[in-house]
CSV table of C-alpha atoms (C1' of nucleotides) and ligand atoms in Angstrom, one decimal:
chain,number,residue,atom,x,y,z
A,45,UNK,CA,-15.6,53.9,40.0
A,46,UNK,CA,-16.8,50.3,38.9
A,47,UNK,CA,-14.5,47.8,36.9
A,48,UNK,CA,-16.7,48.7,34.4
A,49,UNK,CA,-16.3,52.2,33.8
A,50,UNK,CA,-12.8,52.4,34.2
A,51,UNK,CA,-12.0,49.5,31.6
A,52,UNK,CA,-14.4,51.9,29.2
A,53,UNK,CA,-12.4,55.3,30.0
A,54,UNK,CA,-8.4,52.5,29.8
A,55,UNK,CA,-10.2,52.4,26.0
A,56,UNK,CA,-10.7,55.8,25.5
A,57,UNK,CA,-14.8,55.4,25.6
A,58,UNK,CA,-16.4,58.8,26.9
A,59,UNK,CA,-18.5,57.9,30.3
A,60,UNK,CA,-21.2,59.1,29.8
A,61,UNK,CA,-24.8,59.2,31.7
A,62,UNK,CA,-26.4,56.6,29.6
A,63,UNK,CA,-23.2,53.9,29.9
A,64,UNK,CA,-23.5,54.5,33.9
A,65,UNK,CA,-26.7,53.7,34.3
A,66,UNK,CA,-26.8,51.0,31.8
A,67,UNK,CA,-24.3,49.4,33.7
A,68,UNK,CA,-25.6,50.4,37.4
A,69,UNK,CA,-29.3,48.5,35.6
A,70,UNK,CA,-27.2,45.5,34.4
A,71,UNK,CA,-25.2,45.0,37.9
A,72,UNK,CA,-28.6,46.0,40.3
A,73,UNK,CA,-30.7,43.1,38.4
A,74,UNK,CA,-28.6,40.4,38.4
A,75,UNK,CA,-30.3,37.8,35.5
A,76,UNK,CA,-29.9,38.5,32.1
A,77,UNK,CA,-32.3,41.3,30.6
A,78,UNK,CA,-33.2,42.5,26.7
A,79,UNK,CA,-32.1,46.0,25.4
A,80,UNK,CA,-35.8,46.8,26.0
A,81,UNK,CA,-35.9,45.9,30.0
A,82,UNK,CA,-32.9,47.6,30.3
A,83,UNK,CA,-34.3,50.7,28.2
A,84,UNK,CA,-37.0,50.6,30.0
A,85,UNK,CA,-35.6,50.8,33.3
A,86,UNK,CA,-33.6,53.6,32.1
A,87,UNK,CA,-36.3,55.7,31.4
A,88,UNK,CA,-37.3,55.9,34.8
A,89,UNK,CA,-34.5,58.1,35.9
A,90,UNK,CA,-34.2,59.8,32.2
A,91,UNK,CA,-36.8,59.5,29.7
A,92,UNK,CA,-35.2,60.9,26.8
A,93,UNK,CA,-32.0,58.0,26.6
A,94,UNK,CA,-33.1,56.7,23.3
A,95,UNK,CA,-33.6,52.8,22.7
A,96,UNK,CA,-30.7,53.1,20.0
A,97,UNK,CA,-28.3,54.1,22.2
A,98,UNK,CA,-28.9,51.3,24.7
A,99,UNK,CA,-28.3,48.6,21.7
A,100,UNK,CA,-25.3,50.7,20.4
A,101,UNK,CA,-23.7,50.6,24.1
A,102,UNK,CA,-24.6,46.9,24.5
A,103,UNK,CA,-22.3,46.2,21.4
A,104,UNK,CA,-19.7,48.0,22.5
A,105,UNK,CA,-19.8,46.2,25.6
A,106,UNK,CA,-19.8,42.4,24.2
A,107,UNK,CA,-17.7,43.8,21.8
A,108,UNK,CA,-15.3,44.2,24.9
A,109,UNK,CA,-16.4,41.3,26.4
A,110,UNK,CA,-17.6,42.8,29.3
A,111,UNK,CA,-21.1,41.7,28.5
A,112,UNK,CA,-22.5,38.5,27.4
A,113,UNK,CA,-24.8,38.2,25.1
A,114,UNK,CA,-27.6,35.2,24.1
A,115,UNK,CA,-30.8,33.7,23.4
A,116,UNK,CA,-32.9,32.3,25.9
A,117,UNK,CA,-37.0,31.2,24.6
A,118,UNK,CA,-37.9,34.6,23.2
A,119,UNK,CA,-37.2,36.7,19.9
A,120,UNK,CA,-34.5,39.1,22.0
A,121,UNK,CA,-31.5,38.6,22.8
A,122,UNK,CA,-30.5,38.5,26.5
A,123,UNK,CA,-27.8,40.7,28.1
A,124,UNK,CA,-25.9,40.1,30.9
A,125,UNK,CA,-22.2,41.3,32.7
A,126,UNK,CA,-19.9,38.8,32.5
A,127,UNK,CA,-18.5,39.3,35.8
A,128,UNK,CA,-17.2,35.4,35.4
A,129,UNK,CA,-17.1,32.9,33.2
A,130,UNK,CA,-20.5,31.8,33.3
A,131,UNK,CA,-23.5,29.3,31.3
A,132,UNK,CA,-26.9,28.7,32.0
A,133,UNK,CA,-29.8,27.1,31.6
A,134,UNK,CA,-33.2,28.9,29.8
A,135,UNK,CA,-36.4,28.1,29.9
A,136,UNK,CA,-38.3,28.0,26.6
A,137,UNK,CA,-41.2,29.2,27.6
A,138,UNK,CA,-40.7,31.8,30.4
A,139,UNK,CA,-37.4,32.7,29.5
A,140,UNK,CA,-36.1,32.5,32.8
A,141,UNK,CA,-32.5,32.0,33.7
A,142,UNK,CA,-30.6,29.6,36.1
A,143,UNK,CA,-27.1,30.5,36.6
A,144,UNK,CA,-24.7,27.4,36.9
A,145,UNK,CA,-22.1,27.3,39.6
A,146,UNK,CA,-20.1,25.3,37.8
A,147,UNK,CA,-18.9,24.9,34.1
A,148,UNK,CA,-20.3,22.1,32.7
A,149,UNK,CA,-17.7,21.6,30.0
A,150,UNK,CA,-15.9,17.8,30.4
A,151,UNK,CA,-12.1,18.2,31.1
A,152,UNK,CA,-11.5,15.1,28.5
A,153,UNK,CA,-12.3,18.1,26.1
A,154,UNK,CA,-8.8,19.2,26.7
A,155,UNK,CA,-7.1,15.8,25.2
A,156,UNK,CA,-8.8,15.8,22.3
A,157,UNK,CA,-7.8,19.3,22.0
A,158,UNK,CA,-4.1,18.2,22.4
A,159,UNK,CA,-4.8,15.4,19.7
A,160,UNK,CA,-5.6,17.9,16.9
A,161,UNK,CA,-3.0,20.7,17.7
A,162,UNK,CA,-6.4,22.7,18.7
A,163,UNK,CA,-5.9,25.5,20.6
A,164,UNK,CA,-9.4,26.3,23.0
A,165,UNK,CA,-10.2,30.2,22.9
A,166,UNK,CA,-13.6,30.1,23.9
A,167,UNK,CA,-16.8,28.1,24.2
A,168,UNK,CA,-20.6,28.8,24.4
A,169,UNK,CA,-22.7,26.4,26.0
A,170,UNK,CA,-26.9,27.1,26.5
A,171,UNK,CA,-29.0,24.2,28.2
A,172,UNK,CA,-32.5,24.6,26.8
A,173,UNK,CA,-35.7,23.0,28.3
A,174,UNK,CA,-38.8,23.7,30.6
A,175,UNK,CA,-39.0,25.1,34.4
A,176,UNK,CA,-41.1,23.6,37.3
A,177,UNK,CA,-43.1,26.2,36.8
A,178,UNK,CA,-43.8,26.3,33.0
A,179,UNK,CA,-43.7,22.3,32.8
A,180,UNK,CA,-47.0,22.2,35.1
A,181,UNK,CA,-48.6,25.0,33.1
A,182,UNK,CA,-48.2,23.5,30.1
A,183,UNK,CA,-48.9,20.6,31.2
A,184,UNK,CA,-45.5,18.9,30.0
A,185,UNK,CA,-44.8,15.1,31.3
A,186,UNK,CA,-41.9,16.1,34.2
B,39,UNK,CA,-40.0,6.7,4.4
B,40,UNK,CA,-37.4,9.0,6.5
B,41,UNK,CA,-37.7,8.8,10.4
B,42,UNK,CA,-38.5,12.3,10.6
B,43,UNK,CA,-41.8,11.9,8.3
B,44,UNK,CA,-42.8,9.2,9.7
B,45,UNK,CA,-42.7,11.0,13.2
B,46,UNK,CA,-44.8,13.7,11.4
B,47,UNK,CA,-47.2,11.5,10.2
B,48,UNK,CA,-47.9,9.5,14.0
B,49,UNK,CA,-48.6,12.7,15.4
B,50,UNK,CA,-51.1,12.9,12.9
B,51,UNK,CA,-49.4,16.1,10.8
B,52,UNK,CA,-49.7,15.6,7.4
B,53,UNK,CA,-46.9,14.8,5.1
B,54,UNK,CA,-46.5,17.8,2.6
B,55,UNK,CA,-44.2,18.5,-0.3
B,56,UNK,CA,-42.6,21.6,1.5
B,57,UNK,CA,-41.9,19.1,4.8
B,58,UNK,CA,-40.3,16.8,2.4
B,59,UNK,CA,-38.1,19.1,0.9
B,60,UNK,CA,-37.4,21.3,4.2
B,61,UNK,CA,-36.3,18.2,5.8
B,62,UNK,CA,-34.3,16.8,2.3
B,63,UNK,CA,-32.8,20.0,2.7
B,64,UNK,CA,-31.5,19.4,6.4
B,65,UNK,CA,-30.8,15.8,5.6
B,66,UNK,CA,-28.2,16.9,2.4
B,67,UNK,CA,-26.7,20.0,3.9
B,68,UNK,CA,-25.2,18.3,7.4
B,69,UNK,CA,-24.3,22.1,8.2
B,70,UNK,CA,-26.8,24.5,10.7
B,71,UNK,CA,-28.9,26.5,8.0
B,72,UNK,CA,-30.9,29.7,8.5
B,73,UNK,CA,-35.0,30.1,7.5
B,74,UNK,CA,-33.7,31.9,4.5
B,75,UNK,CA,-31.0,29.3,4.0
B,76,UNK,CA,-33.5,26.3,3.5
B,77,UNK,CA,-36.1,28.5,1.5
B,78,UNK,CA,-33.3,29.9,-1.4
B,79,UNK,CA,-32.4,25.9,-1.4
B,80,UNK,CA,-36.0,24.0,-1.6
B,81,UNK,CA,-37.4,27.2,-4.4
B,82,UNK,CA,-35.0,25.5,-6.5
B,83,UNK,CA,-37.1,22.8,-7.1
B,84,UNK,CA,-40.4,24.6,-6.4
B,85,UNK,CA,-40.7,28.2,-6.8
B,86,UNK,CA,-43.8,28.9,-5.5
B,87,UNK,CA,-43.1,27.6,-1.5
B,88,UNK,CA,-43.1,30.8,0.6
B,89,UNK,CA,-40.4,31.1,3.5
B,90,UNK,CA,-43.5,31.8,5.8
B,91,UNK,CA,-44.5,27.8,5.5
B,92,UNK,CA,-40.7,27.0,6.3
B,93,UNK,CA,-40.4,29.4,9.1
B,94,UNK,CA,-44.3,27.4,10.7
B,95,UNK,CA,-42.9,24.0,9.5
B,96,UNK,CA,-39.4,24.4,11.1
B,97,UNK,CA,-41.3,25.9,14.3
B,98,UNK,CA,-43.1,22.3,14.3
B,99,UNK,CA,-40.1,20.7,14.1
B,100,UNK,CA,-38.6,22.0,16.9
B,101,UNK,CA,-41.6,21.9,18.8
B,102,UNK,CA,-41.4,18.1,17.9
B,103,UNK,CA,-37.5,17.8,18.9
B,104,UNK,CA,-36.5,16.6,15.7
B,105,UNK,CA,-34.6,20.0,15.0
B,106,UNK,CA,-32.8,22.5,17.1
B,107,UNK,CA,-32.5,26.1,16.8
B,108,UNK,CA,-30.1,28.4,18.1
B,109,UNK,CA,-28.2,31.6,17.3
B,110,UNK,CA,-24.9,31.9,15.7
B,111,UNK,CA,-22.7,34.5,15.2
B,112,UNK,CA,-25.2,36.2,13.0
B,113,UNK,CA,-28.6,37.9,13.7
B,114,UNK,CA,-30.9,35.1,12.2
B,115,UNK,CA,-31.6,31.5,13.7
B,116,UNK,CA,-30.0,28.7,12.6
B,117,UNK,CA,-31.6,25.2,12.9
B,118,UNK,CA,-29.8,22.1,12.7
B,119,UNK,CA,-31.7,18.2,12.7
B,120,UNK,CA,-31.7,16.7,16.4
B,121,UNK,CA,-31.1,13.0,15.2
B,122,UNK,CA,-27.2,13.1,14.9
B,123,UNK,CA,-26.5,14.3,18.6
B,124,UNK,CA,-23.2,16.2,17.8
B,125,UNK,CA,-20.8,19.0,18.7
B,126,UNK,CA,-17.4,20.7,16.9
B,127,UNK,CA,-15.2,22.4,17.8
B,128,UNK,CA,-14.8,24.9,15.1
B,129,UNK,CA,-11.8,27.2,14.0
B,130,UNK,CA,-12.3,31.0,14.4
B,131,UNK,CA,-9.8,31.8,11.5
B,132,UNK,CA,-10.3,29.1,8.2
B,133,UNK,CA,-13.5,27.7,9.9
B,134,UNK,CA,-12.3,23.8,9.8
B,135,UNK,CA,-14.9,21.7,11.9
B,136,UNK,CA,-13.4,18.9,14.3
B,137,UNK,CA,-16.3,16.6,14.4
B,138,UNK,CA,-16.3,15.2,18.5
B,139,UNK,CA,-16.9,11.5,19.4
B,140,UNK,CA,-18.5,12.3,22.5
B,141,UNK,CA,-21.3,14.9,24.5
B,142,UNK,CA,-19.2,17.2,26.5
B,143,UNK,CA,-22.0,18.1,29.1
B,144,UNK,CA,-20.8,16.8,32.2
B,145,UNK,CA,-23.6,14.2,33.7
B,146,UNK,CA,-23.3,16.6,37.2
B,147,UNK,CA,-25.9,18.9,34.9
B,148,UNK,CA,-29.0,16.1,35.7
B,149,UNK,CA,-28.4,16.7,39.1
B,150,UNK,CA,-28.6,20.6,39.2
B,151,UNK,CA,-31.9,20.2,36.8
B,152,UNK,CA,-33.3,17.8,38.8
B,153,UNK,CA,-32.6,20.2,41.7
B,154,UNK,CA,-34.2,23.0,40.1
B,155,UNK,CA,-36.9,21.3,38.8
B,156,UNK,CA,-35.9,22.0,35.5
B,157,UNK,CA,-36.3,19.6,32.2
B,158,UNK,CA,-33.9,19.8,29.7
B,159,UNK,CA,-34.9,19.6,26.3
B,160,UNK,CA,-31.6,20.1,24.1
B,161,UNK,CA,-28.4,21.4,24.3
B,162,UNK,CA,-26.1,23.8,22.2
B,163,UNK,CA,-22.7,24.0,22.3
B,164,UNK,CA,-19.9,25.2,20.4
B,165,UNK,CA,-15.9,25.6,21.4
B,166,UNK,CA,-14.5,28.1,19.4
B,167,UNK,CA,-10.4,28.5,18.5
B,168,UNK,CA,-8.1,27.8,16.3
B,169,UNK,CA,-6.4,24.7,14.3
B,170,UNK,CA,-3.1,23.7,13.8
B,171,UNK,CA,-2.3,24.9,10.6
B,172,UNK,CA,-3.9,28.6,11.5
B,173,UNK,CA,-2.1,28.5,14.6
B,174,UNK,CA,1.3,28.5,12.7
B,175,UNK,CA,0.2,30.8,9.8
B,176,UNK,CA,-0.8,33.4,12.3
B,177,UNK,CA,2.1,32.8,14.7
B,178,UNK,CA,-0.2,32.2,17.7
B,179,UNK,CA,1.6,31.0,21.0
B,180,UNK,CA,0.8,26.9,21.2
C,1467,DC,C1',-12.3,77.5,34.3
C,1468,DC,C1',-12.9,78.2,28.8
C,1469,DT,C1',-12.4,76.3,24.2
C,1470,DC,C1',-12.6,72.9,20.9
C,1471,DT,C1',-13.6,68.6,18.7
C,1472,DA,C1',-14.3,63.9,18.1
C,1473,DA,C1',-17.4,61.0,20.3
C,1474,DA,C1',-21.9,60.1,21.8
C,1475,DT,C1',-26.7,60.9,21.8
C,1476,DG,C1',-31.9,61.3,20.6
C,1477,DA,C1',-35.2,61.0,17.3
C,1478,DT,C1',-36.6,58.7,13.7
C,1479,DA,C1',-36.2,56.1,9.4
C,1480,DA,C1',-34.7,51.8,7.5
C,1481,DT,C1',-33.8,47.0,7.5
C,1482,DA,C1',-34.1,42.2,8.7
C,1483,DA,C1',-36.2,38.3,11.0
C,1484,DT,C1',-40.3,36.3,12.1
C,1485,DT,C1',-45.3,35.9,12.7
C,1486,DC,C1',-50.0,36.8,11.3
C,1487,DC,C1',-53.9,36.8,8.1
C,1488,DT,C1',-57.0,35.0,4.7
C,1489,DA,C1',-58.5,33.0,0.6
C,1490,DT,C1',-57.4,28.8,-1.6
C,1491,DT,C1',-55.5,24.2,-2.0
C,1492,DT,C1',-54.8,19.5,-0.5
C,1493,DA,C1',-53.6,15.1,2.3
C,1494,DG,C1',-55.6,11.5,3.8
C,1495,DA,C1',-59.6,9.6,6.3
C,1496,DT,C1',-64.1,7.5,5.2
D,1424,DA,C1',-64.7,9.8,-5.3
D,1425,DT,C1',-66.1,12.8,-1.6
D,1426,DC,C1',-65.3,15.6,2.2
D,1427,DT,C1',-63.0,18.5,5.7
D,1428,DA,C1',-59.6,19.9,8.8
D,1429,DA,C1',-55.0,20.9,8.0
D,1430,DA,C1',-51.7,23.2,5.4
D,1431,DT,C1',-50.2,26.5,2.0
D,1432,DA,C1',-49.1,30.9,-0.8
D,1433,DG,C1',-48.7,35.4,-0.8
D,1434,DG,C1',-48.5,39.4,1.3
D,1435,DA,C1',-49.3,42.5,5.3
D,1436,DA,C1',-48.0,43.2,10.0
D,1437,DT,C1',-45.0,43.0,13.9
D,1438,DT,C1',-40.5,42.9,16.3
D,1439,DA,C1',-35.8,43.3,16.9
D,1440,DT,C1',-32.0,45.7,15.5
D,1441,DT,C1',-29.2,48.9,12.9
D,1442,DA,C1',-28.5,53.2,10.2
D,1443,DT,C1',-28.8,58.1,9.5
D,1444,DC,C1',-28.1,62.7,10.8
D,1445,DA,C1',-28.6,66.9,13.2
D,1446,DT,C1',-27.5,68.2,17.9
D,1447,DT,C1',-25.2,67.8,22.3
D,1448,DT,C1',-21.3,66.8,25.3
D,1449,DA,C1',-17.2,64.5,27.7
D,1450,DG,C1',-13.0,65.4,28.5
D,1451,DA,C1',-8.3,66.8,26.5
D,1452,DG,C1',-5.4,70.8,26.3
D,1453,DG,C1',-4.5,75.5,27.2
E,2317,MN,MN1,-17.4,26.9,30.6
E,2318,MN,MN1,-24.3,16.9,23.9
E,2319,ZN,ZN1,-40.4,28.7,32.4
E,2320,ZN,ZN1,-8.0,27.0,11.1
DNA sequence: CCTCTAAATGATAATAATTCCTATTTAGAT
DNA sequence: ATCTAAATAGGAATTATTATCATTTAGAGG
């Protein structure tokens, strides 16, 4: 059973046949997809899961942090396993996704934390701009 | 005349009463503000503005780069003026705001755009946690 | 295996955010 | 002062997301 599942069913979460394939959707595509892509996928193996319950599963899965969710160009938001700590950069236009390999966060971030008793818990981080492919379309200066 | 209308006006948009008071609006409030946000505020002084012209003017803006827009917490965009390049880091608990002196992007992100062909346009970023005096209250490990 | 029940789902209605439409107004060029 | 493309107001339409509720079901316990 994937870490996914079984940190649902530690929770007490039912596992259920629209969770697993949510989850087999998320981890087969790897880039971050709307409820509706996923949805859509979905209902090529069973018509009748329902939109709603894709959203309501999503939110319990950021809610356990085992999804991330964010907005790349587009009105929806984006959905993707958080496998890792991760950030990317979105194009506005396409919406496509490029993974970094690295966190881009400076380590002096850590001293001024120490200056102002802070204590880090999390950070967000989304590089916005134009792709190769999207730049020459639009004919944006590169 | 502010920088930002006179920006408008060399790109040969015209200077309007709801641009003035959407960006008087941004200017006063230093915070990120929704659509609905900047509407309520500027109807003060003029009723009759409709939050469809604030929704196309801020779309302009951002189009121009002299606002960003990302998402928060909550469902609705938020859109913030591009001039003061700025992050916080913000406490999850009384919601103090620690203003930083400096980006925290690390430069190594121009070489991985530059590898992918990728132009970026703006950033967003936001490190979540929590303060000194919230750390104690709530008898949070330091 | 059965039974039972809280949890989950499907279908659809409701809500919230954003965009579209069109008749009317207006900023700013001439 | 005149003119016209650009912008606006107001409201309808469209999307994304959540809520509702009758029905189904996963999985605990016997
Ligand atoms: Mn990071
Ligand atoms: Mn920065
Ligand atoms: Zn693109
Ligand atoms: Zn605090």
């Amino acid at each position: 059973m994937s870490v996914f599942l079984e940190k649902i069913a530690s929770r007490g979460y039912k596992i259920t046949p629209p969770r697993r394939l949510i989850l087999k959707v998320m981890e087969e595509k790897k880039v971050p997809l709307t409820a509706e892509d996923i949805a859509r996928e979905i209902k090529k193996e069973r018509p009748e899961i329902s939109l709603a319950t894709v959203y309501r599963n999503l939110n319990l899965l950021v809610e356990m942090d085992l999804v991330n969710k964010f907005h790349g160009g587009g009105e929806a938001a984006l959905y993707q396993l958080s496998w890792e700590h991760e950030h990317y950069m979105i194009c506005l236009i396409c919406g496509k996704v490029i993974n970094l390999t690295f966190c881009p966060l400076k380590e002096e971030i850590n001293d001024v934390a120490l200056q102002y008793d802070f204590m880090i818990k999390s950070h967000y981080f989304q590089i916005n701009g134009y792709c190769g492919a999207c730049k020459q379309k639009s004919g944006i200066g590169g």
